[in-house]
Amino acid sequence: MTASDPVKLKPGDTIGILGGGQLGRMLAMAAARLGLRCQVFSPDPDSPAFDVVQNATCAEYADVEALELFANDVDVVTYEFENVPAATAMVLAARRPVLPAQKILETTQDRLIEKDFVSRLGIGTADYADVASVGSLRAAIERIGLPAVIKTRRFGYDGKGQAIIREGDDLDQVWEDLGTKSAILEAFVPFEREISVIAARSASGEVECFDVTENEHRDHILKISRAPAAIPDEVAAQARGIAEKIASALDYVGVLAVEMFVVSGKGAPTVLVNEIAPRVHNSGHWTLDGASISQFEQHIRAIAGWPLGKPVRHGEVTMTNLIGDDILSYEQWLTVPGATVHLYGKGAPRSGRKMGHVTELTAARKP
């Protein structure tokens, strides 16, 4: 299969996954159930995804020779994290289909470009400004006000590469601590709740959205997701419509997550987009046990050129991340009725490191 061929895999074909974390692990497990093989490419020899595949490549993302050999062994390439180096994506895209497409990464890897893209679609976001110096930071604060959130334009996740700025903060120190010359300032959103929509889109343009998920963060890391979100039906429909519009505008193939804020207004609550994640997402882990099809299988189907499934939620679902030392108490979850434990096979627990998760399923209440 060449880079320009439309993708139509058959059982026994091989998917290449860039990144060896828990998302890559769960993608490979979903593919295996469908009779598809996976080969994982990761520079980390302790990658948990290596444990569930027969073939793996442990090499740096800049190793062109290793990338070419990897491409020769697979039929299509996907990724489990959005910060794939541009050069890596280019090398692979010249040899095999890369899904989602490389050009999508160019939009979603830069927070300013992403915000501009969303705004051009007529979708609401927090007020924002490009910041490249302490001077431009002061000017942005004059316009946007405080409190505000400053973020690096590229990289950063789980609260890394960002800070809240409040009245009286030393802006010179804030800028120095951020350690970048390329940032974005965003108005602080007094949100009612944080939600996300996991959406899948096929190459033919079919879009399927999972139920809107409500998310609770602790120390900037997702701790709990609940589906369905406790929001009015019209707000849920608005959120799903936004995710579908974004996926279609990107000509996306695969699963993506759109993180949003629900904001109270004079009338009904409104929805603002926070970030787009061009991959399977932590807030969609509940789908493994709580829906008729998981986000991981949906992604595999999309990039394989297979029909998408129609997601049906089995009941009310809560997903709890096991972060750091939480993993040490995994046994207590094994006796909880309706709970399913997922451990990622990582090494020693570290503060802030996602070690596993638990889904709890409650039968849907009858009206």
GROMACS .gro file of C-alpha atoms in nm:
model
  367
    1MET     CA    1   0.000   0.000   0.000
    2THR     CA    2   0.150   0.337  -0.101
    3ALA     CA    3   0.107   0.673   0.068
    4SER     CA    4  -0.155   0.785  -0.184
    5ASP     CA    5  -0.366   0.468  -0.190
    6PRO     CA    6  -0.708   0.474  -0.019
    7VAL     CA    7  -0.683   0.258   0.290
    8LYS     CA    8  -0.877  -0.067   0.294
    9LEU     CA    9  -0.720  -0.316   0.529
   10LYS     CA   10  -0.812  -0.681   0.558
   11PRO     CA   11  -0.765  -0.912   0.858
   12GLY     CA   12  -0.397  -0.999   0.889
   13ASP     CA   13  -0.276  -0.655   0.772
   14THR     CA   14  -0.054  -0.446   0.996
   15ILE     CA   15  -0.107  -0.107   1.156
   16GLY     CA   16   0.196   0.094   1.263
   17ILE     CA   17   0.150   0.292   1.586
   18LEU     CA   18   0.378   0.582   1.676
   19GLY     CA   19   0.409   0.597   2.054
   20GLY     CA   20   0.421   0.317   2.306
   21GLY     CA   21   0.212   0.444   2.597
   22GLN     CA   22  -0.117   0.318   2.731
   23LEU     CA   23  -0.314   0.461   2.438
   24GLY     CA   24  -0.096   0.269   2.193
   25ARG     CA   25  -0.138  -0.040   2.410
   26MET     CA   26  -0.517  -0.017   2.404
   27LEU     CA   27  -0.523   0.056   2.030
   28ALA     CA   28  -0.318  -0.257   1.965
   29MET     CA   29  -0.548  -0.467   2.184
   30ALA     CA   30  -0.854  -0.340   1.996
   31ALA     CA   31  -0.689  -0.415   1.662
   32ALA     CA   32  -0.599  -0.770   1.771
   33ARG     CA   33  -0.964  -0.847   1.843
   34LEU     CA   34  -1.041  -0.753   1.482
   35GLY     CA   35  -0.767  -0.978   1.343
   36LEU     CA   36  -0.534  -0.691   1.264
   37ARG     CA   37  -0.168  -0.685   1.364
   38CYS     CA   38   0.014  -0.385   1.509
   39GLN     CA   39   0.376  -0.278   1.519
   40VAL     CA   40   0.469  -0.010   1.771
   41PHE     CA   41   0.744   0.249   1.721
   42SER     CA   42   0.872   0.416   2.038
   43PRO     CA   43   1.209   0.538   2.170
   44ASP     CA   44   1.127   0.416   2.522
   45PRO     CA   45   1.239   0.056   2.582
   46ASP     CA   46   0.989   0.030   2.870
   47SER     CA   47   0.688   0.124   2.656
   48PRO     CA   48   0.380  -0.060   2.789
   49ALA     CA   49   0.247  -0.104   2.433
   50PHE     CA   50   0.547  -0.329   2.353
   51ASP     CA   51   0.398  -0.592   2.587
   52VAL     CA   52   0.094  -0.657   2.367
   53VAL     CA   53   0.244  -0.668   2.017
   54GLN     CA   54   0.466  -0.923   1.847
   55ASN     CA   55   0.681  -0.668   1.664
   56ALA     CA   56   0.813  -0.339   1.797
   57THR     CA   57   1.072  -0.084   1.694
   58CYS     CA   58   1.266   0.088   1.971
   59ALA     CA   59   1.436   0.386   1.809
   60GLU     CA   60   1.439   0.764   1.816
   61TYR     CA   61   1.177   0.947   1.609
   62ALA     CA   62   1.462   1.114   1.418
   63ASP     CA   63   1.611   0.778   1.310
   64VAL     CA   64   1.526   0.786   0.938
   65GLU     CA   65   1.657   0.437   0.868
   66ALA     CA   66   1.445   0.288   1.149
   67LEU     CA   67   1.141   0.481   1.025
   68GLU     CA   68   1.187   0.350   0.671
   69LEU     CA   69   1.215  -0.010   0.793
   70PHE     CA   70   0.907   0.045   1.011
   71ALA     CA   71   0.713   0.181   0.713
   72ASN     CA   72   0.809  -0.122   0.504
   73ASP     CA   73   0.657  -0.353   0.768
   74VAL     CA   74   0.316  -0.183   0.800
   75ASP     CA   75   0.019  -0.099   0.579
   76VAL     CA   76  -0.097   0.223   0.748
   77VAL     CA   77   0.047   0.445   1.023
   78THR     CA   78  -0.135   0.613   1.311
   79TYR     CA   79  -0.023   0.769   1.639
   80GLU     CA   80  -0.117   0.777   2.004
   81PHE     CA   81   0.015   1.127   2.080
   82GLU     CA   82  -0.016   1.452   1.890
   83ASN     CA   83   0.339   1.584   1.926
   84VAL     CA   84   0.479   1.362   1.650
   85PRO     CA   85   0.785   1.545   1.512
   86ALA     CA   86   0.709   1.699   1.172
   87ALA     CA   87   1.013   1.531   1.015
   88THR     CA   88   0.896   1.189   1.141
   89ALA     CA   89   0.550   1.238   0.992
   90MET     CA   90   0.703   1.351   0.660
   91VAL     CA   91   0.930   1.047   0.631
   92LEU     CA   92   0.642   0.809   0.698
   93ALA     CA   93   0.381   0.994   0.490
   94ALA     CA   94   0.606   0.964   0.184
   95ARG     CA   95   0.588   0.584   0.214
   96ARG     CA   96   0.259   0.486   0.377
   97PRO     CA   97  -0.079   0.646   0.449
   98VAL     CA   98  -0.060   0.832   0.781
   99LEU     CA   99  -0.397   0.873   0.953
  100PRO     CA  100  -0.500   1.117   1.081
  101ALA     CA  101  -0.317   1.314   0.810
  102GLN     CA  102   0.005   1.503   0.872
  103LYS     CA  103  -0.155   1.840   0.789
  104ILE     CA  104  -0.392   1.795   1.083
  105LEU     CA  105  -0.095   1.780   1.317
  106GLU     CA  106   0.020   2.118   1.184
  107THR     CA  107  -0.309   2.265   1.305
  108THR     CA  108  -0.342   2.089   1.638
  109GLN     CA  109   0.021   2.099   1.752
  110ASP     CA  110   0.013   2.478   1.783
  111ARG     CA  111  -0.244   2.621   2.022
  112LEU     CA  112  -0.264   2.956   1.843
  113ILE     CA  113  -0.316   2.800   1.499
  114GLU     CA  114  -0.574   2.567   1.654
  115LYS     CA  115  -0.765   2.855   1.818
  116ASP     CA  116  -0.763   3.050   1.490
  117PHE     CA  117  -0.895   2.742   1.307
  118VAL     CA  118  -1.180   2.694   1.555
  119SER     CA  119  -1.268   3.063   1.549
  120ARG     CA  120  -1.285   3.066   1.167
  121LEU     CA  121  -1.550   2.793   1.192
  122GLY     CA  122  -1.764   3.031   1.395
  123ILE     CA  123  -1.720   2.820   1.710
  124GLY     CA  124  -1.674   2.998   2.042
  125THR     CA  125  -1.348   2.993   2.242
  126ALA     CA  126  -1.208   3.193   2.530
  127ASP     CA  127  -1.061   3.528   2.426
  128TYR     CA  128  -0.696   3.476   2.333
  129ALA     CA  129  -0.384   3.655   2.213
  130ASP     CA  130  -0.045   3.567   2.065
  131VAL     CA  131   0.236   3.636   2.313
  132ALA     CA  132   0.605   3.647   2.218
  133SER     CA  133   0.758   3.870   2.488
  134VAL     CA  134   0.691   4.024   2.828
  135GLY     CA  135   0.583   4.338   2.646
  136SER     CA  136   0.326   4.159   2.435
  137LEU     CA  137   0.212   3.970   2.747
  138ARG     CA  138   0.138   4.302   2.921
  139ALA     CA  139  -0.049   4.426   2.613
  140ALA     CA  140  -0.252   4.103   2.597
  141ILE     CA  141  -0.344   4.132   2.966
  142GLU     CA  142  -0.456   4.492   2.908
  143ARG     CA  143  -0.700   4.364   2.646
  144ILE     CA  144  -0.808   4.030   2.798
  145GLY     CA  145  -0.786   4.107   3.169
  146LEU     CA  146  -0.700   3.891   3.469
  147PRO     CA  147  -0.710   3.618   3.578
  148ALA     CA  148  -0.584   3.458   3.257
  149VAL     CA  149  -0.402   3.144   3.152
  150ILE     CA  150  -0.072   3.152   2.965
  151LYS     CA  151   0.031   2.842   2.771
  152THR     CA  152   0.318   2.744   2.546
  153ARG     CA  153   0.195   2.734   2.187
  154ARG     CA  154   0.347   2.390   2.135
  155PHE     CA  155   0.379   2.083   2.356
  156GLY     CA  156   0.261   2.069   2.712
  157TYR     CA  157  -0.010   1.841   2.853
  158ASP     CA  158  -0.160   1.750   3.192
  159GLY     CA  159  -0.098   2.106   3.310
  160LYS     CA  160   0.263   2.126   3.193
  161GLY     CA  161   0.366   2.434   2.998
  162GLN     CA  162   0.096   2.659   3.140
  163ALA     CA  163   0.023   2.886   3.435
  164ILE     CA  164  -0.260   3.099   3.573
  165ILE     CA  165  -0.177   3.470   3.599
  166ARG     CA  166  -0.351   3.670   3.873
  167GLU     CA  167  -0.344   4.032   3.983
  168GLY     CA  168  -0.011   4.120   4.144
  169ASP     CA  169   0.190   3.840   3.978
  170ASP     CA  170   0.541   3.924   3.859
  171LEU     CA  171   0.500   3.907   3.481
  172ASP     CA  172   0.875   3.898   3.417
  173GLN     CA  173   0.900   3.591   3.641
  174VAL     CA  174   0.593   3.428   3.483
  175TRP     CA  175   0.745   3.470   3.138
  176GLU     CA  176   1.084   3.338   3.251
  177ASP     CA  177   0.927   3.036   3.422
  178LEU     CA  178   0.730   2.945   3.108
  179GLY     CA  179   1.062   2.913   2.923
  180THR     CA  180   0.940   2.990   2.572
  181LYS     CA  181   0.925   3.274   2.322
  182SER     CA  182   0.606   3.143   2.169
  183ALA     CA  183   0.295   3.144   2.389
  184ILE     CA  184  -0.078   3.215   2.392
  185LEU     CA  185  -0.272   3.401   2.658
  186GLU     CA  186  -0.630   3.287   2.715
  187ALA     CA  187  -0.898   3.454   2.923
  188PHE     CA  188  -0.986   3.257   3.233
  189VAL     CA  189  -1.325   3.092   3.174
  190PRO     CA  190  -1.557   3.076   3.477
  191PHE     CA  191  -1.699   2.747   3.356
  192GLU     CA  192  -1.987   2.554   3.504
  193ARG     CA  193  -1.829   2.221   3.411
  194GLU     CA  194  -1.570   2.070   3.178
  195ILE     CA  195  -1.690   1.830   2.911
  196SER     CA  196  -1.550   1.648   2.610
  197VAL     CA  197  -1.684   1.478   2.301
  198ILE     CA  198  -1.512   1.175   2.150
  199ALA     CA  199  -1.591   1.167   1.779
  200ALA     CA  200  -1.492   0.925   1.503
  201ARG     CA  201  -1.489   1.011   1.134
  202SER     CA  202  -1.438   0.775   0.842
  203ALA     CA  203  -1.266   0.855   0.513
  204SER     CA  204  -1.610   0.868   0.349
  205GLY     CA  205  -1.718   1.145   0.588
  206GLU     CA  206  -1.936   0.941   0.826
  207VAL     CA  207  -1.919   1.079   1.182
  208GLU     CA  208  -2.019   0.901   1.502
  209CYS     CA  209  -2.004   1.074   1.841
  210PHE     CA  210  -2.004   0.910   2.181
  211ASP     CA  211  -2.219   1.056   2.457
  212VAL     CA  212  -2.086   1.380   2.604
  213THR     CA  213  -1.849   1.315   2.894
  214GLU     CA  214  -1.813   1.531   3.206
  215ASN     CA  215  -1.457   1.562   3.335
  216GLU     CA  216  -1.306   1.642   3.672
  217HIS     CA  217  -0.937   1.742   3.694
  218ARG     CA  218  -0.711   1.739   3.997
  219ASP     CA  219  -0.373   1.911   3.984
  220HIS     CA  220  -0.438   1.971   3.610
  221ILE     CA  221  -0.467   1.595   3.545
  222LEU     CA  222  -0.791   1.421   3.453
  223LYS     CA  223  -0.908   1.224   3.755
  224ILE     CA  224  -1.272   1.132   3.689
  225SER     CA  225  -1.492   1.117   3.378
  226ARG     CA  226  -1.865   1.055   3.387
  227ALA     CA  227  -2.096   0.965   3.102
  228PRO     CA  228  -2.343   1.103   3.031
  229ALA     CA  229  -2.257   1.458   3.137
  230ALA     CA  230  -2.512   1.628   3.363
  231ILE     CA  231  -2.614   1.888   3.104
  232PRO     CA  232  -2.939   1.968   2.920
  233ASP     CA  233  -3.005   1.774   2.601
  234GLU     CA  234  -2.976   2.089   2.388
  235VAL     CA  235  -2.629   2.162   2.530
  236ALA     CA  236  -2.521   1.802   2.463
  237ALA     CA  237  -2.648   1.832   2.106
  238GLN     CA  238  -2.455   2.159   2.066
  239ALA     CA  239  -2.134   1.993   2.191
  240ARG     CA  240  -2.172   1.696   1.957
  241GLY     CA  241  -2.243   1.931   1.667
  242ILE     CA  242  -1.924   2.124   1.739
  243ALA     CA  243  -1.716   1.805   1.743
  244GLU     CA  244  -1.872   1.690   1.415
  245LYS     CA  245  -1.809   2.029   1.253
  246ILE     CA  246  -1.443   2.026   1.359
  247ALA     CA  247  -1.387   1.668   1.240
  248SER     CA  248  -1.542   1.744   0.902
  249ALA     CA  249  -1.352   2.073   0.856
  250LEU     CA  250  -1.024   1.890   0.925
  251ASP     CA  251  -1.121   1.611   0.681
  252TYR     CA  252  -1.029   1.391   0.974
  253VAL     CA  253  -0.997   1.012   0.965
  254GLY     CA  254  -0.992   0.842   1.304
  255VAL     CA  255  -1.096   0.938   1.656
  256LEU     CA  256  -1.049   1.282   1.804
  257ALA     CA  257  -1.149   1.447   2.128
  258VAL     CA  258  -1.277   1.802   2.164
  259GLU     CA  259  -1.244   1.943   2.515
  260MET     CA  260  -1.498   2.214   2.600
  261PHE     CA  261  -1.627   2.438   2.878
  262VAL     CA  262  -1.994   2.473   2.964
  263VAL     CA  263  -2.051   2.837   3.057
  264SER     CA  264  -2.362   2.977   3.225
  265GLY     CA  265  -2.537   3.260   3.046
  266LYS     CA  266  -2.850   3.470   3.074
  267GLY     CA  267  -3.040   3.201   2.887
  268ALA     CA  268  -2.929   2.843   2.828
  269PRO     CA  269  -2.565   2.750   2.896
  270THR     CA  270  -2.323   2.784   2.606
  271VAL     CA  271  -2.024   2.576   2.502
  272LEU     CA  272  -1.671   2.704   2.437
  273VAL     CA  273  -1.396   2.490   2.283
  274ASN     CA  274  -1.082   2.457   2.492
  275GLU     CA  275  -0.859   2.216   2.297
  276ILE     CA  276  -0.863   1.951   2.026
  277ALA     CA  277  -0.678   1.623   2.078
  278PRO     CA  278  -0.622   1.447   1.740
  279ARG     CA  279  -0.618   1.097   1.889
  280VAL     CA  280  -0.797   0.865   2.126
  281HIS     CA  281  -0.830   1.038   2.462
  282ASN     CA  282  -0.824   0.971   2.834
  283SER     CA  283  -1.180   1.101   2.875
  284GLY     CA  284  -1.298   0.830   2.635
  285HIS     CA  285  -1.167   0.537   2.838
  286TRP     CA  286  -1.516   0.476   2.977
  287THR     CA  287  -1.613   0.345   2.633
  288LEU     CA  288  -1.404   0.031   2.685
  289ASP     CA  289  -1.661  -0.115   2.923
  290GLY     CA  290  -1.950   0.129   2.905
  291ALA     CA  291  -2.041   0.129   2.535
  292SER     CA  292  -2.118  -0.111   2.253
  293ILE     CA  293  -1.791  -0.010   2.086
  294SER     CA  294  -1.483   0.151   2.238
  295GLN     CA  295  -1.307   0.462   2.113
  296PHE     CA  296  -1.007   0.240   2.037
  297GLU     CA  297  -1.197   0.000   1.811
  298GLN     CA  298  -1.369   0.295   1.647
  299HIS     CA  299  -1.030   0.449   1.565
  300ILE     CA  300  -0.900   0.119   1.425
  301ARG     CA  301  -1.209   0.080   1.208
  302ALA     CA  302  -1.175   0.434   1.074
  303ILE     CA  303  -0.808   0.409   0.975
  304ALA     CA  304  -0.862   0.058   0.834
  305GLY     CA  305  -1.133   0.183   0.598
  306TRP     CA  306  -1.398  -0.027   0.775
  307PRO     CA  307  -1.751   0.089   0.869
  308LEU     CA  308  -1.781   0.277   1.197
  309GLY     CA  309  -1.988   0.131   1.478
  310LYS     CA  310  -2.294   0.300   1.627
  311PRO     CA  311  -2.198   0.374   1.991
  312VAL     CA  312  -2.463   0.274   2.243
  313ARG     CA  313  -2.393   0.350   2.608
  314HIS     CA  314  -2.476   0.060   2.839
  315GLY     CA  315  -2.565   0.270   3.143
  316GLU     CA  316  -2.421   0.542   3.362
  317VAL     CA  317  -2.043   0.514   3.360
  318THR     CA  318  -1.769   0.657   3.580
  319MET     CA  319  -1.401   0.633   3.488
  320THR     CA  320  -1.141   0.694   3.758
  321ASN     CA  321  -0.775   0.737   3.673
  322LEU     CA  322  -0.522   0.561   3.893
  323ILE     CA  323  -0.248   0.822   3.919
  324GLY     CA  324   0.086   0.767   4.090
  325ASP     CA  325   0.049   0.576   4.416
  326ASP     CA  326  -0.324   0.516   4.347
  327ILE     CA  327  -0.205   0.203   4.168
  328LEU     CA  328  -0.091   0.050   4.496
  329SER     CA  329  -0.455   0.010   4.603
  330TYR     CA  330  -0.573  -0.154   4.280
  331GLU     CA  331  -0.691  -0.467   4.467
  332GLN     CA  332  -0.968  -0.279   4.645
  333TRP     CA  333  -1.129  -0.211   4.308
  334LEU     CA  334  -1.135  -0.579   4.216
  335THR     CA  335  -1.418  -0.647   4.461
  336VAL     CA  336  -1.638  -0.350   4.357
  337PRO     CA  337  -1.953  -0.471   4.174
  338GLY     CA  338  -1.971  -0.328   3.822
  339ALA     CA  339  -1.608  -0.215   3.825
  340THR     CA  340  -1.347  -0.315   3.566
  341VAL     CA  341  -0.978  -0.257   3.637
  342HIS     CA  342  -0.732  -0.164   3.360
  343LEU     CA  343  -0.363  -0.161   3.455
  344TYR     CA  344  -0.112  -0.030   3.202
  345GLY     CA  345   0.191  -0.242   3.289
  346LYS     CA  346   0.410   0.056   3.365
  347GLY     CA  347   0.702   0.049   3.607
  348ALA     CA  348   0.724   0.214   3.947
  349PRO     CA  349   0.454   0.471   4.021
  350ARG     CA  350   0.553   0.836   3.995
  351SER     CA  351   0.364   1.144   4.102
  352GLY     CA  352   0.135   1.254   3.820
  353ARG     CA  353   0.189   0.939   3.614
  354LYS     CA  354  -0.123   0.760   3.485
  355MET     CA  355  -0.081   0.397   3.591
  356GLY     CA  356  -0.426   0.259   3.510
  357HIS     CA  357  -0.795   0.332   3.530
  358VAL     CA  358  -1.119   0.183   3.660
  359THR     CA  359  -1.459   0.196   3.495
  360GLU     CA  360  -1.775   0.156   3.701
  361LEU     CA  361  -2.098   0.079   3.521
  362THR     CA  362  -2.445   0.134   3.664
  363ALA     CA  363  -2.749   0.016   3.471
  364ALA     CA  364  -2.940   0.302   3.314
  365ARG     CA  365  -3.230   0.424   3.525
  366LYS     CA  366  -3.573   0.349   3.385
  367PRO     CA  367  -3.786   0.658   3.315
   0.00000   0.00000   0.00000
